[in-house]
PDB file of C-alpha atoms in Angstrom:
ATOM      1  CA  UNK A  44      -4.228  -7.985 -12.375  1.00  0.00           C
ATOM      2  CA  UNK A  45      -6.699  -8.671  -9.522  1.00  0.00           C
ATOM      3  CA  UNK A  46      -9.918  -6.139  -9.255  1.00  0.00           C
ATOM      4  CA  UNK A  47     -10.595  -5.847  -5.390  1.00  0.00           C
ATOM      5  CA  UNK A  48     -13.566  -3.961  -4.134  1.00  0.00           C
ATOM      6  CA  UNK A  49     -13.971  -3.165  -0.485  1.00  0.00           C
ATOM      7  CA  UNK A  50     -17.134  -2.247   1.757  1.00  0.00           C
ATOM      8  CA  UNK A  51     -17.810   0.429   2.764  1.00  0.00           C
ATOM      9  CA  UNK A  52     -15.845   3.018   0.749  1.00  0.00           C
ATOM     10  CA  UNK A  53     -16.176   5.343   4.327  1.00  0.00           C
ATOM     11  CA  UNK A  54     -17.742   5.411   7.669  1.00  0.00           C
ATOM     12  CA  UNK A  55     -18.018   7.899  10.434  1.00  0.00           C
ATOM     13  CA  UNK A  56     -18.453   5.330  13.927  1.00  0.00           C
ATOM     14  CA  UNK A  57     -18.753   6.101  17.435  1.00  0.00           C
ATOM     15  CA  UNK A  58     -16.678   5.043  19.751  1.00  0.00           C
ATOM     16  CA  UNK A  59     -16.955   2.029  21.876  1.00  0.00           C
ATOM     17  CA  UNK A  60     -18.490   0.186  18.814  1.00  0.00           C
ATOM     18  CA  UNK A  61     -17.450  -2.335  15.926  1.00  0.00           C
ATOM     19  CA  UNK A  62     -17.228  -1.568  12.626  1.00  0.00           C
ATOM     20  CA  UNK A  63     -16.667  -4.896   9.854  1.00  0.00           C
ATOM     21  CA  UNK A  64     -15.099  -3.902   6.268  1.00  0.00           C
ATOM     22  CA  UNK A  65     -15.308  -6.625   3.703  1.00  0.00           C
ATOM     23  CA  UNK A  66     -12.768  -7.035   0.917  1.00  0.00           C
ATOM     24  CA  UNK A  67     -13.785  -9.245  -2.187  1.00  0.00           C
ATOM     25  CA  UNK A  68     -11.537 -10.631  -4.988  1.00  0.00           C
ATOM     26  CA  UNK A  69     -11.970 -11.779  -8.665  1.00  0.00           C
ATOM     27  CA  UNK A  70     -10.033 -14.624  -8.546  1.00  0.00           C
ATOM     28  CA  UNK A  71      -8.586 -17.115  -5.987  1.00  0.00           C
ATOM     29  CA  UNK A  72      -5.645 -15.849  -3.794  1.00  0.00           C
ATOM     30  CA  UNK A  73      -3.669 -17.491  -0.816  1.00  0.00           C
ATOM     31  CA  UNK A  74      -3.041 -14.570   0.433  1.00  0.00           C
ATOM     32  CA  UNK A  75      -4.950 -11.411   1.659  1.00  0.00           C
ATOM     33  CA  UNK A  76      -3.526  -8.463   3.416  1.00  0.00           C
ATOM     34  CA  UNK A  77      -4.834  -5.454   5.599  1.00  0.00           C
ATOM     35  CA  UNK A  78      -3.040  -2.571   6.130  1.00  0.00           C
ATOM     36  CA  UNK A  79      -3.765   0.612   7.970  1.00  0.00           C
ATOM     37  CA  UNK A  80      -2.814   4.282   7.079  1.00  0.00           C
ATOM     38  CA  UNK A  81      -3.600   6.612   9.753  1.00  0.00           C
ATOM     39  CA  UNK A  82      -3.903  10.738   8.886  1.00  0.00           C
ATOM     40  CA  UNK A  83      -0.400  11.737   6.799  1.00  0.00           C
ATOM     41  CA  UNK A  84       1.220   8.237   7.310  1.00  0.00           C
ATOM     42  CA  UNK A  85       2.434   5.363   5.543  1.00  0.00           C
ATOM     43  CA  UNK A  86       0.867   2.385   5.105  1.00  0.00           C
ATOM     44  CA  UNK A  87       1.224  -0.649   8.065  1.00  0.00           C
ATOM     45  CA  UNK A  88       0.443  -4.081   8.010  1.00  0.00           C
ATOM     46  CA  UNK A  89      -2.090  -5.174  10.171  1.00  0.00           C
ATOM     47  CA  UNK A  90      -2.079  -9.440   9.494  1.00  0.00           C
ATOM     48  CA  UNK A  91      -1.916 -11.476   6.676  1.00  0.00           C
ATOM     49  CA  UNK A  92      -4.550 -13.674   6.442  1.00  0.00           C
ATOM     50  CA  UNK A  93      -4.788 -17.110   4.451  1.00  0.00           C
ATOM     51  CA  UNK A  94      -7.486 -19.167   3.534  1.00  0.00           C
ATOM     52  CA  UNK A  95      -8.399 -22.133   6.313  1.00  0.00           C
ATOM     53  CA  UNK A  96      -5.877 -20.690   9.561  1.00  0.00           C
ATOM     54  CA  UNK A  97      -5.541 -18.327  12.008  1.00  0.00           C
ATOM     55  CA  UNK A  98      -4.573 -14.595  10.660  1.00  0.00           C
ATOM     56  CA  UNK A  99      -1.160 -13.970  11.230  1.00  0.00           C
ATOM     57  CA  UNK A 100      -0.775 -10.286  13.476  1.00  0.00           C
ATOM     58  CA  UNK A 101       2.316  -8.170  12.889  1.00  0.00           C
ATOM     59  CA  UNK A 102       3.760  -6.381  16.264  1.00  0.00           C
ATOM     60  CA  UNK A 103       0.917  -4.376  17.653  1.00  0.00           C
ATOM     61  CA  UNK A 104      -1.920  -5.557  16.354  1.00  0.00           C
ATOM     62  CA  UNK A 105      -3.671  -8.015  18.193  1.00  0.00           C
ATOM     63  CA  UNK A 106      -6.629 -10.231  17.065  1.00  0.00           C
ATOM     64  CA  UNK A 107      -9.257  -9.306  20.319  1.00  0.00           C
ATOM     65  CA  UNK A 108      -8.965  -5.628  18.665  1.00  0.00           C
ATOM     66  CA  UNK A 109      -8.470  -6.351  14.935  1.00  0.00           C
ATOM     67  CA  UNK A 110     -10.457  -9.995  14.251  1.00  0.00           C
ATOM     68  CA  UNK A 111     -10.075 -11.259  10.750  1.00  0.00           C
ATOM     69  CA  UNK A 112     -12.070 -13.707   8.650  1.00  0.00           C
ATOM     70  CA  UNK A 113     -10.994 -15.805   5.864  1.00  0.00           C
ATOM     71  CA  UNK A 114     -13.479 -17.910   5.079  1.00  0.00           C
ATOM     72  CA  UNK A 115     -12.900 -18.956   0.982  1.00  0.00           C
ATOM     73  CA  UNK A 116     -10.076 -17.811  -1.215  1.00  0.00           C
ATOM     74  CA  UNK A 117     -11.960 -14.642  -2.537  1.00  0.00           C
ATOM     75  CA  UNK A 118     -13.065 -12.674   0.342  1.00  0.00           C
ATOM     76  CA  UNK A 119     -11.973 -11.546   3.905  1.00  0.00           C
ATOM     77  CA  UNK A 120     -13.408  -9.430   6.343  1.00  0.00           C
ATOM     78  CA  UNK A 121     -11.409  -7.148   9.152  1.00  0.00           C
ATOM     79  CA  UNK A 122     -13.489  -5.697  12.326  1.00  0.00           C
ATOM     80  CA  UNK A 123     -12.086  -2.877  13.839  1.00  0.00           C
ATOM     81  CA  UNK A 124     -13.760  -3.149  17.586  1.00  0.00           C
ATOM     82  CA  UNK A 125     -14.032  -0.896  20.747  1.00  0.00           C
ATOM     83  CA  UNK A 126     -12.845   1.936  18.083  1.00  0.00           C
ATOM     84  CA  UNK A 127     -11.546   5.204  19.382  1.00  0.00           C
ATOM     85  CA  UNK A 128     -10.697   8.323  17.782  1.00  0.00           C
ATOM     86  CA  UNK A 129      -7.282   6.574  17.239  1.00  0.00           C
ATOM     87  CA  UNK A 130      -8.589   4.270  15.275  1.00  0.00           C
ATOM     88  CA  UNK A 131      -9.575   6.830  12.430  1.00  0.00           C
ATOM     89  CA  UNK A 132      -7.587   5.459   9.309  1.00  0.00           C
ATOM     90  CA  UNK A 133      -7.977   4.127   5.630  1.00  0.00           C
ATOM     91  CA  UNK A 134      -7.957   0.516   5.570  1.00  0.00           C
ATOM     92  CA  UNK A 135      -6.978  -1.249   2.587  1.00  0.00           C
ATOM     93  CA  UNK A 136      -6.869  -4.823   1.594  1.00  0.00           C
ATOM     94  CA  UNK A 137      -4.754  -6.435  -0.456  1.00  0.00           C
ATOM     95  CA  UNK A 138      -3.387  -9.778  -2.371  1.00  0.00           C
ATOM     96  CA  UNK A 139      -0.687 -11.057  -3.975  1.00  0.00           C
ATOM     97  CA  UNK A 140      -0.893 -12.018  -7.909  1.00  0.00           C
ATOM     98  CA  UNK A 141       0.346 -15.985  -7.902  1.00  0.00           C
ATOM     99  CA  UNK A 142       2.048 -15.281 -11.021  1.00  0.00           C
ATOM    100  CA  UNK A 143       4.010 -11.701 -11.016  1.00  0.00           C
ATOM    101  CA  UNK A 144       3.984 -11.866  -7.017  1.00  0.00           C
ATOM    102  CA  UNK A 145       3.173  -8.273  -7.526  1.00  0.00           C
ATOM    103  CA  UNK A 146       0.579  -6.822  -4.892  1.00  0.00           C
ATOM    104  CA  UNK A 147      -2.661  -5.059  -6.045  1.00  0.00           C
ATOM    105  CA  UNK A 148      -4.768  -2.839  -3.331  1.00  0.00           C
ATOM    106  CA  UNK A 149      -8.509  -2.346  -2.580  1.00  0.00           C
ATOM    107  CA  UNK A 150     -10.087   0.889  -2.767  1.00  0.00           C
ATOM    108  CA  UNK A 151      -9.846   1.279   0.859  1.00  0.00           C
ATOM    109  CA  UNK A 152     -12.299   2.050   3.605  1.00  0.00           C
ATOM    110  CA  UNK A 153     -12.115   5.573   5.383  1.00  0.00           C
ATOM    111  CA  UNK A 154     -13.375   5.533   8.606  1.00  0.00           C
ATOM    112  CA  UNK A 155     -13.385   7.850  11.086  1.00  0.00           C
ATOM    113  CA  UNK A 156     -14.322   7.562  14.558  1.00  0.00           C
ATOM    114  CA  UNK A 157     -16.188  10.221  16.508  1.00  0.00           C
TER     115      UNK A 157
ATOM    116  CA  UNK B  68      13.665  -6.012   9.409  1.00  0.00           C
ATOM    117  CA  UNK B  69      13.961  -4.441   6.346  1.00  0.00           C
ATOM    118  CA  UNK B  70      14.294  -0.402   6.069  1.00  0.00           C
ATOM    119  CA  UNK B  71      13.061   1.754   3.216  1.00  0.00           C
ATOM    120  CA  UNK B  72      13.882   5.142   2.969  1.00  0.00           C
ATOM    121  CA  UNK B  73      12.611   7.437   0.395  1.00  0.00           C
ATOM    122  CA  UNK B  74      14.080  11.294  -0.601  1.00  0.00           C
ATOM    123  CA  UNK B  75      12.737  14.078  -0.901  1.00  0.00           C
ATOM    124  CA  UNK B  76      10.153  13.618   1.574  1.00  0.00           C
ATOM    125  CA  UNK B  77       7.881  16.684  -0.466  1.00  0.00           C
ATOM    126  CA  UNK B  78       8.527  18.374  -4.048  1.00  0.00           C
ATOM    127  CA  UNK B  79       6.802  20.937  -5.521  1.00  0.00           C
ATOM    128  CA  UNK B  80       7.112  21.447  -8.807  1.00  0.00           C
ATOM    129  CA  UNK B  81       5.498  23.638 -11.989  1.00  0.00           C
ATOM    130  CA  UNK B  82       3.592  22.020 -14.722  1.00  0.00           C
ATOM    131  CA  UNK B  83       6.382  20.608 -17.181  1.00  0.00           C
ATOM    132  CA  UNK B  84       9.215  19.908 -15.042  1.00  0.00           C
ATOM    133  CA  UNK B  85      10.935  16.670 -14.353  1.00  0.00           C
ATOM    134  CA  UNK B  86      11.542  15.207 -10.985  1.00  0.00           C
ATOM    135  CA  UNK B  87      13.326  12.337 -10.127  1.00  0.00           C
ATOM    136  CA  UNK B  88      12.233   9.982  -6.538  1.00  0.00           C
ATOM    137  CA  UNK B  89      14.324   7.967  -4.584  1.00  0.00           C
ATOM    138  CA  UNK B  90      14.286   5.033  -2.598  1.00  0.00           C
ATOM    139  CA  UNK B  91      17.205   2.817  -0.273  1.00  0.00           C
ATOM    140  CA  UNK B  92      16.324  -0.320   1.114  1.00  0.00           C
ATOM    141  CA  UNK B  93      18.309  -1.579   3.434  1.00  0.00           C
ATOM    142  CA  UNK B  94      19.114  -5.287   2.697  1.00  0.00           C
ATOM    143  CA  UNK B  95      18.315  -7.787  -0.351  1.00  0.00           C
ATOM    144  CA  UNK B  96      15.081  -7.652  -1.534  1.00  0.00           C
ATOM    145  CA  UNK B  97      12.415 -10.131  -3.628  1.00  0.00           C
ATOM    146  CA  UNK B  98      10.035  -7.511  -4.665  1.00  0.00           C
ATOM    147  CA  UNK B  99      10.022  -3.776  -5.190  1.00  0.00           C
ATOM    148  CA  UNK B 100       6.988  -1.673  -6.501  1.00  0.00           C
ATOM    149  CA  UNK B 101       6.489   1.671  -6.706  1.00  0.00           C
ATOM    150  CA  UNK B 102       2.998   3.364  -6.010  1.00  0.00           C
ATOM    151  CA  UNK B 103       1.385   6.500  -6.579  1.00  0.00           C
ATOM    152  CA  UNK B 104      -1.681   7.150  -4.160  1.00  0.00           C
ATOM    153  CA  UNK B 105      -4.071   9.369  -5.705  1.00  0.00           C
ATOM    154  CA  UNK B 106      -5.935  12.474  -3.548  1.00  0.00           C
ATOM    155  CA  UNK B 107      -8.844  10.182  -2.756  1.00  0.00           C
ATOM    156  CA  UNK B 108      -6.530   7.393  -1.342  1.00  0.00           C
ATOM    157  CA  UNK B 109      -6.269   4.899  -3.809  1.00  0.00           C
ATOM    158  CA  UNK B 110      -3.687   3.253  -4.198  1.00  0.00           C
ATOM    159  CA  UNK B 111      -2.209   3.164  -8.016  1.00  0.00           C
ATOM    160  CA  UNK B 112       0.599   0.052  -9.330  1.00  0.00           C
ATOM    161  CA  UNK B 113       3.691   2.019 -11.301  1.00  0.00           C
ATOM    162  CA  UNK B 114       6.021  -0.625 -11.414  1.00  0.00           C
ATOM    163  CA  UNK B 115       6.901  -4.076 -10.210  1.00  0.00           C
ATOM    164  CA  UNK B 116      10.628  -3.294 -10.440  1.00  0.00           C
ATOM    165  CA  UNK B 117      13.096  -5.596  -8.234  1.00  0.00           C
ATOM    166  CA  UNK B 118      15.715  -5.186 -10.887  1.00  0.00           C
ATOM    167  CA  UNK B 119      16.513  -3.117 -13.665  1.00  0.00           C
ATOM    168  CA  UNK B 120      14.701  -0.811 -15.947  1.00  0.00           C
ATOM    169  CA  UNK B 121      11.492  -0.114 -16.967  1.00  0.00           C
ATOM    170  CA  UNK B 122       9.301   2.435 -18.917  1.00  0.00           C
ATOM    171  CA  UNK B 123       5.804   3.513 -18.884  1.00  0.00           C
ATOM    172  CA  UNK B 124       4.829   6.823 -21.056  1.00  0.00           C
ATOM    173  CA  UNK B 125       6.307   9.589 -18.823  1.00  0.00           C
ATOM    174  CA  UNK B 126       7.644   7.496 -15.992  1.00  0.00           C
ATOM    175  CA  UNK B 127      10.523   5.133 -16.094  1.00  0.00           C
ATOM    176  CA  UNK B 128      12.125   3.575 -12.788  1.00  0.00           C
ATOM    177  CA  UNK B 129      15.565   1.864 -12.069  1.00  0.00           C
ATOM    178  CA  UNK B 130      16.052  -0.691  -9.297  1.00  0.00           C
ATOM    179  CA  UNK B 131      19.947  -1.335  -8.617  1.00  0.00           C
ATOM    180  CA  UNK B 132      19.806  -4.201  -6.488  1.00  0.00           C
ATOM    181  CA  UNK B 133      23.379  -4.908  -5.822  1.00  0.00           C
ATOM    182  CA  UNK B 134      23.209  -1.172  -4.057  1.00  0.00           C
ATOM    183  CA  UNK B 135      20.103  -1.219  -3.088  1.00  0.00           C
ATOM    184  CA  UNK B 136      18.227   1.531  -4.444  1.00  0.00           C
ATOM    185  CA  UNK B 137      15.295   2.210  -6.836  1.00  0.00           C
ATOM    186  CA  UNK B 138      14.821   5.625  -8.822  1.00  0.00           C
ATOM    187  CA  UNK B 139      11.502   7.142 -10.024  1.00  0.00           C
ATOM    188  CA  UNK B 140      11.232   9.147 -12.970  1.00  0.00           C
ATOM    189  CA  UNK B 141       8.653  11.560 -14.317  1.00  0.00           C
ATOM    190  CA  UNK B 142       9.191  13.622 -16.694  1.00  0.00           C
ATOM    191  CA  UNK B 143       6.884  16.481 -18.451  1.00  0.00           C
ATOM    192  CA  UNK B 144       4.934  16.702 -15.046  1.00  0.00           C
ATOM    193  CA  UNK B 145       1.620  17.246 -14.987  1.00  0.00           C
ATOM    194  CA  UNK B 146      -1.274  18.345 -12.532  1.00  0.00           C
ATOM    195  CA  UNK B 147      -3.044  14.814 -12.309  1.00  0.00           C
ATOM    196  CA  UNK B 148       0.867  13.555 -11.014  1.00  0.00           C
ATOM    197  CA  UNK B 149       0.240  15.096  -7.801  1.00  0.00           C
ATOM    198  CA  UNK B 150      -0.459  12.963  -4.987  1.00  0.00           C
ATOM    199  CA  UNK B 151       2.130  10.537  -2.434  1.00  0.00           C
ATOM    200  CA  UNK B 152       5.295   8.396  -4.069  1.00  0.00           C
ATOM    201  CA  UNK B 153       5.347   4.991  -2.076  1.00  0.00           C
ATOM    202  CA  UNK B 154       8.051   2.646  -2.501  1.00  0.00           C
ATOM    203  CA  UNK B 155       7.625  -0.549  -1.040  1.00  0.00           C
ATOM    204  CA  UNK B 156       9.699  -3.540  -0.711  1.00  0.00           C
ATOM    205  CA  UNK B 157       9.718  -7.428   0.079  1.00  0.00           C
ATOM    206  CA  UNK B 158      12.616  -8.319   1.935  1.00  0.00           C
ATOM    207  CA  UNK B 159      14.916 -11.985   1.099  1.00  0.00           C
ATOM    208  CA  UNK B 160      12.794 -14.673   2.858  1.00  0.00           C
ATOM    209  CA  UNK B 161       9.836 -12.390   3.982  1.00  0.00           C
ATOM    210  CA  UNK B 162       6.275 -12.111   2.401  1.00  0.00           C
ATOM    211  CA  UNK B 163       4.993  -8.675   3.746  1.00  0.00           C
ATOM    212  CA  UNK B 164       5.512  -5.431   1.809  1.00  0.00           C
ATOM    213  CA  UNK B 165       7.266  -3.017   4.005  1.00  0.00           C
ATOM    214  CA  UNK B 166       6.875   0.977   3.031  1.00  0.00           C
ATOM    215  CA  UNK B 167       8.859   3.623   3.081  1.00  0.00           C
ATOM    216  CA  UNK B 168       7.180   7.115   4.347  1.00  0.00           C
ATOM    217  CA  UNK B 169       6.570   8.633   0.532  1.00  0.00           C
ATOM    218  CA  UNK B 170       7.190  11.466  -1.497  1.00  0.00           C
ATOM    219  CA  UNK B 171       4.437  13.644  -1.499  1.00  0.00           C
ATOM    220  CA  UNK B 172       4.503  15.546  -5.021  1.00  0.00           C
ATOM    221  CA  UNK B 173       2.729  19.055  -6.285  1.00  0.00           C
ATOM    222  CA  UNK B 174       2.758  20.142  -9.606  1.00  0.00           C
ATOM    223  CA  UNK B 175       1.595  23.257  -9.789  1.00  0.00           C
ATOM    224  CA  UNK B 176      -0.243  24.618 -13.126  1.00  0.00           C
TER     225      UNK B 176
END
């Protein structure tokens, strides 16, 4: 199974500024996830995003707020920009094993916005 | 797209018991997996399940795909089993893993 660390493991922000979580893999992937899982909720995808195009945004999430990078096929980064208290979540990252097709998650980042 | 419903949505339980978690998904599916998120949010694989039956120590789970619907077991329940019960699904032609709302478990000592 994939190990997947994330940075950082929490952050308390201010709002009106931009906060930039990495995720790193051990092993090539095509595909890297990003959820979010606001207070008591489930989880919900935020994009997929795969190695040389554009991140792919599910329904309410658009790139201006949520901008991903994908620049090699271990490691991503998500920016969560202009945050508000609404944006106070755990963000987690996560890939696909090529093999099993099972999905493995990150850590997460816990950030809350003040 | 694809539903996923899971039942109860909270169950307490004492130290010892057994408990059995449900989820329905609403149409075909490629991949189901089962989660358990620990108290300090991580996320923790219990099965890769889209069909049948499989076993792990004190937890088993059962995917019937023709009536689309997975069961969780655990059995002999213990303190460290606390924590939220996600299922989560890949729908027929999709890539994304959809989740249901959880089962948020408490074993009591």
């Amino acid at each position: 199974s994939a190990v997947i660390s994330q940075k950082p493991s929490r952050d308390i922000c201010q709002r009106g500024t931009s906060l930039t979580i990495q995720c790193q893999v051990d092993s090539q992937v095509t595909m890297m996830f990003w959820y979010r899982q606001q207070p008591g909720q489930s989880l919900t995808l935020i994009a997929t995003a795969n190695q040389g195009s554009e991140a792919t945004y599910e329904s309410g999430f658009v790139i201006d707020k949520f901008p991903i990078s994908r620049p090699n096929l271990t490691f991503s980064t998500l920016t969560v920009s202009n945050m508000s208290p609404e944006d106070s979540s755990i963000y987690l990252c996560s890939v696909e094993d090529r093999i099993s097709y099972e999905q493995y998650f990150g850590p997460g980042t816990r950030l809350t916005v003040t | 797209g694809i539903q996923v419903e899971q039942s109860p949505p909270d169950l307490i339980l004492q130290e010892g018991a057994n408990s059995t978690l449900r989820c329905n998904f609403s149409d075909s599916v490629n991949n189901l997996q089962w989660f358990h998120q620990n108290p300090w949010g991580q996320l923790i694989n219990l099965f890769y399940i889209p069909s049948g039956t499989k076993q792990n120590g004190r937890l088993s789970a059962t995917t019937v795909a023709t009536e689309r619907y997975s069961l969780l077991y655990i059995s002999s329940s213990q303190t460290t089993d606390s924590g939220v019960y996600f299922c989560a699904v890949v729908g027929r032609g999709a890539q994304k893993l959809v989740f249901g709302q959880g089962t948020r478990l408490t074993i009591n000592p």
